[in-house]
Every structure is written in C-alpha cells, then in structure tokens.
Short mmCIF file of C-alpha atoms and ligand atoms in Angstrom, two decimals:
data_model
loop_
_atom_site.label_atom_id
_atom_site.label_comp_id
_atom_site.label_asym_id
_atom_site.label_seq_id
_atom_site.Cartn_x
_atom_site.Cartn_y
_atom_site.Cartn_z
CA MET A 1 -39.66 -79.48 74.37
CA ALA A 2 -38.25 -77.05 76.85
CA VAL A 3 -36.22 -77.24 79.99
CA CYS A 4 -37.57 -74.46 82.19
CA ASP A 5 -35.93 -72.56 85.03
CA ILE A 6 -37.08 -73.91 88.38
CA LEU A 7 -38.16 -71.24 90.85
CA LYS A 8 -36.34 -71.19 94.16
CA MET A 9 -37.68 -70.77 97.69
CA GLY A 10 -38.21 -67.07 98.29
CA ASP A 11 -40.04 -66.55 95.01
CA PRO A 12 -43.60 -65.54 95.97
CA ARG A 13 -45.03 -67.58 93.07
CA LEU A 14 -44.19 -70.71 95.09
CA LEU A 15 -46.54 -69.56 97.86
CA ARG A 16 -49.72 -69.28 95.77
CA VAL A 17 -52.62 -71.70 95.93
CA ALA A 18 -52.74 -72.99 92.34
CA GLN A 19 -55.83 -72.83 90.14
CA PRO A 20 -57.66 -76.01 89.10
CA VAL A 21 -57.39 -77.16 85.48
CA THR A 22 -60.73 -76.75 83.69
CA GLU A 23 -59.88 -78.03 80.20
CA PHE A 24 -58.28 -81.43 79.62
CA ASP A 25 -56.54 -82.89 76.57
CA SER A 26 -55.74 -79.39 75.26
CA ASP A 27 -52.59 -78.35 73.39
CA ALA A 28 -51.67 -75.98 76.21
CA LEU A 29 -51.96 -78.73 78.83
CA HIS A 30 -49.93 -81.23 76.79
CA LEU A 31 -47.24 -78.58 76.26
CA LEU A 32 -47.13 -77.90 80.01
CA ILE A 33 -46.72 -81.64 80.75
CA THR A 34 -43.88 -81.89 78.21
CA ASP A 35 -42.14 -78.89 79.81
CA LEU A 36 -42.55 -80.43 83.28
CA LEU A 37 -41.19 -83.82 82.13
CA ASP A 38 -38.22 -82.25 80.33
CA SER A 39 -37.43 -80.01 83.30
CA MET A 40 -37.75 -82.85 85.83
CA ARG A 41 -35.52 -85.12 83.75
CA ALA A 42 -32.88 -82.41 83.28
CA ALA A 43 -32.72 -81.87 87.05
CA ASP A 44 -32.95 -85.59 88.00
CA GLY A 45 -35.99 -84.78 90.13
CA ALA A 46 -38.35 -87.31 91.69
CA GLY A 47 -41.27 -85.02 90.87
CA LEU A 48 -42.15 -81.52 89.76
CA ALA A 49 -45.16 -79.26 90.19
CA ALA A 50 -46.37 -76.63 87.71
CA PRO A 51 -45.91 -73.76 90.22
CA GLN A 52 -42.17 -74.62 90.32
CA ILE A 53 -41.87 -73.47 86.70
CA GLY A 54 -44.11 -70.47 87.39
CA VAL A 55 -47.37 -71.95 86.07
CA ASP A 56 -50.31 -71.33 88.39
CA LEU A 57 -52.18 -74.61 87.77
CA GLN A 58 -52.88 -77.75 89.80
CA VAL A 59 -50.62 -80.07 87.81
CA VAL A 60 -47.86 -82.30 89.22
CA ILE A 61 -45.75 -85.05 87.74
CA PHE A 62 -43.76 -87.66 89.65
CA GLY A 63 -42.27 -91.11 89.36
CA THR A 64 -39.89 -92.71 86.93
CA ASP A 65 -39.56 -95.78 84.76
CA ALA A 66 -36.06 -96.41 86.11
CA ALA A 67 -34.18 -95.73 89.35
CA ASN A 68 -33.50 -92.05 90.05
CA PRO A 69 -29.80 -91.21 90.49
CA ARG A 70 -30.68 -88.69 93.24
CA TYR A 71 -32.65 -91.40 95.13
CA PRO A 72 -30.92 -94.66 94.09
CA ASN A 73 -32.38 -96.71 96.94
CA ALA A 74 -35.93 -95.41 96.73
CA PRO A 75 -38.67 -97.80 95.62
CA LEU A 76 -39.96 -97.18 92.09
CA VAL A 77 -43.01 -94.97 91.79
CA PRO A 78 -44.93 -95.24 88.50
CA LYS A 79 -44.56 -92.27 86.17
CA THR A 80 -47.70 -90.22 86.82
CA VAL A 81 -49.35 -87.00 85.70
CA LEU A 82 -51.76 -85.87 88.43
CA ILE A 83 -54.14 -82.95 87.97
CA ASN A 84 -56.56 -81.33 90.44
CA PRO A 85 -55.52 -83.78 93.16
CA LEU A 86 -57.24 -84.57 96.42
CA ILE A 87 -55.39 -86.38 99.20
CA THR A 88 -57.09 -88.28 102.02
CA PRO A 89 -54.88 -89.57 104.87
CA LEU A 90 -55.81 -93.11 105.86
CA GLY A 91 -55.56 -94.81 109.26
CA GLU A 92 -55.94 -98.47 110.13
CA GLY A 93 -59.66 -99.01 110.82
CA GLU A 94 -60.86 -96.29 113.19
CA GLN A 95 -57.37 -95.14 114.09
CA THR A 96 -55.98 -91.69 113.40
CA PRO A 97 -53.73 -91.69 110.31
CA SER A 98 -50.12 -92.28 111.34
CA GLU A 99 -47.06 -90.32 110.22
CA ASP A 100 -43.49 -91.16 109.31
CA GLU A 101 -40.49 -88.86 109.26
CA ASP A 102 -37.96 -89.16 106.46
CA TRP A 103 -35.51 -87.09 104.44
CA GLU A 104 -36.71 -84.96 101.56
CA GLY A 105 -35.14 -82.61 99.09
CA CYS A 106 -36.72 -80.25 96.61
CA LEU A 107 -35.55 -78.74 93.32
CA SER A 108 -36.82 -75.36 94.63
CA VAL A 109 -34.63 -75.73 97.76
CA PRO A 110 -31.36 -76.79 96.10
CA GLY A 111 -28.51 -78.27 98.11
CA LEU A 112 -30.56 -78.91 101.24
CA ARG A 113 -32.29 -81.88 102.83
CA GLY A 114 -34.61 -82.10 105.80
CA LYS A 115 -36.55 -84.68 107.77
CA VAL A 116 -40.25 -84.15 107.14
CA PRO A 117 -43.31 -85.75 108.77
CA ARG A 118 -45.83 -87.12 106.26
CA TYR A 119 -48.86 -89.39 106.45
CA SER A 120 -47.76 -93.02 106.07
CA ARG A 121 -50.76 -94.07 104.02
CA ILE A 122 -53.01 -92.00 101.76
CA ARG A 123 -55.63 -92.26 99.08
CA TYR A 124 -55.18 -89.82 96.24
CA THR A 125 -57.57 -88.98 93.47
CA GLY A 126 -57.43 -86.65 90.50
CA PHE A 127 -57.13 -86.79 86.73
CA ASP A 128 -54.49 -87.37 84.09
CA GLN A 129 -53.95 -84.98 81.17
CA TYR A 130 -56.74 -86.66 79.15
CA GLY A 131 -59.28 -86.20 81.94
CA ASP A 132 -59.25 -89.86 82.98
CA ALA A 133 -59.74 -90.42 86.70
CA ILE A 134 -56.89 -91.56 88.94
CA ASP A 135 -57.70 -93.22 92.28
CA ARG A 136 -54.88 -94.89 94.22
CA THR A 137 -54.21 -96.00 97.77
CA VAL A 138 -50.47 -95.96 98.50
CA ASP A 139 -48.01 -95.88 101.37
CA GLY A 140 -44.34 -95.27 102.13
CA PHE A 141 -42.17 -93.43 99.62
CA HIS A 142 -44.94 -93.20 97.01
CA ALA A 143 -47.25 -91.53 99.59
CA ARG A 144 -44.43 -89.16 100.59
CA VAL A 145 -43.71 -88.08 97.00
CA VAL A 146 -47.39 -87.37 96.32
CA GLN A 147 -47.75 -85.30 99.50
CA HIS A 148 -44.57 -83.34 98.72
CA GLU A 149 -45.59 -82.57 95.11
CA CYS A 150 -49.19 -81.70 95.93
CA ASP A 151 -48.00 -79.40 98.72
CA HIS A 152 -46.50 -77.22 95.96
CA LEU A 153 -50.08 -76.66 94.76
CA TRP A 154 -51.11 -75.32 98.17
CA GLY A 155 -48.10 -73.00 98.39
CA LYS A 156 -46.22 -75.21 100.87
CA LEU A 157 -42.53 -76.08 100.66
CA TYR A 158 -41.21 -78.96 102.75
CA PRO A 159 -39.36 -76.76 105.31
CA MET A 160 -42.80 -75.36 106.21
CA ARG A 161 -43.82 -78.90 107.26
CA MET A 162 -40.72 -79.59 109.36
CA ARG A 163 -40.82 -79.78 113.16
CA ASP A 164 -37.17 -80.39 114.02
CA PHE A 165 -34.71 -78.02 112.37
CA SER A 166 -31.75 -79.96 113.81
CA GLN A 167 -32.65 -82.42 111.03
CA PHE A 168 -32.11 -79.89 108.24
CA GLY A 169 -28.90 -79.19 106.40
CA PHE A 170 -26.77 -79.08 103.30
CA VAL A 171 -26.48 -82.39 101.46
CA ASP A 172 -22.66 -82.39 101.41
CA ALA A 173 -22.43 -81.68 105.16
CA LEU A 174 -25.07 -84.29 106.02
CA GLN A 175 -23.26 -86.90 103.91
CA ALA A 176 -19.92 -86.07 105.52
CA SER A 177 -21.37 -86.65 109.00
CA ASN A 178 -22.77 -90.10 108.14
NI1 LIG B 201 -40.48 -79.96 95.78
#
C-alpha cells in the first residue's frame, strides 16, 4: 500500500488525455488501484483519478461504503473502480439532456469550492479491474461524481467547466458567509 502525493492544478500532467488500459487483472493494475484507494482514503476524497497521482491511464475510483466526512450530507455512491469509461448524457425522451449546478471540490484544487454545471442524468459504461463490464444509468450526486472523476481523464479540472466565477472561493470563506 502507498499513499501517493496528489498533483495540484498547474501541473501539466493533469492536462493530458489519459491512455486507455489494455491489460486487465494484471499486478500493475491491481497495485495502481490499491494506491488510488489508499490515497483517496488518506485525503477523505469522494473520488480519485489515476492522472491525479501522475499515472497516465484511464482509471478512476469513487464512492464509499460509509458517509464521507468531507461530504456528510451527500447520498452514498457505491465504491467503484471504473476503467476506460464512456459517458452518455441522457434526456427525458427526445429532450436535450438537462444540467444542474452544484458545489464541487477537488483534491487537486485544495481549499477551494466552485459551482459547476453537470448533466443531471447519465449512462456510464466501462470496466472494472478484472475486465468485467460496468453499465449504469444514474442521476444526481452519483452522476456528478462520475463526470468530475472522468473529466480528469480528459485533462479537465472542474474550474474549466465553471461559468460563473462569483460562485468560486475558499472553503473557509464560503462557510463563513453562509
Ligand atoms: Ni477532482
């Protein structure tokens, strides 16, 4: 096990488009997942992507078995390893997929929070570390977490998705004003 340093915004490795995983159930992949889990747990994160520990692969983990102290009121998202993901935004019937805005933080953007638009409802597909297929349709917080983590694989950090920078600030200052 290893708790890895988490790269911070400004590090160019966070801006790469990550490479797909080509070999599943390998020692190297299992070691990477263990490092991600240990690092996420140590930082009380809601999710972590391989590029955040400097690994250029399409691997994210998210979710918890118990409530997260950083997001005590958030609904539980099942603990998931997601590899080579594909996200499809879903609308109701023929309608364009709708968006919600809500607060997000990121272990690579420490101390800050911002209000970020995300698709309300998505289908996501991919594989776990054994190569078994994952196919889920989710909404709300679960959909937000998946979009945030997978964005790390496309070189996107949440401030790059924001539209209103008046809704961006330091956690302690935002809490003091509420
Ligand atoms: Ni993040």
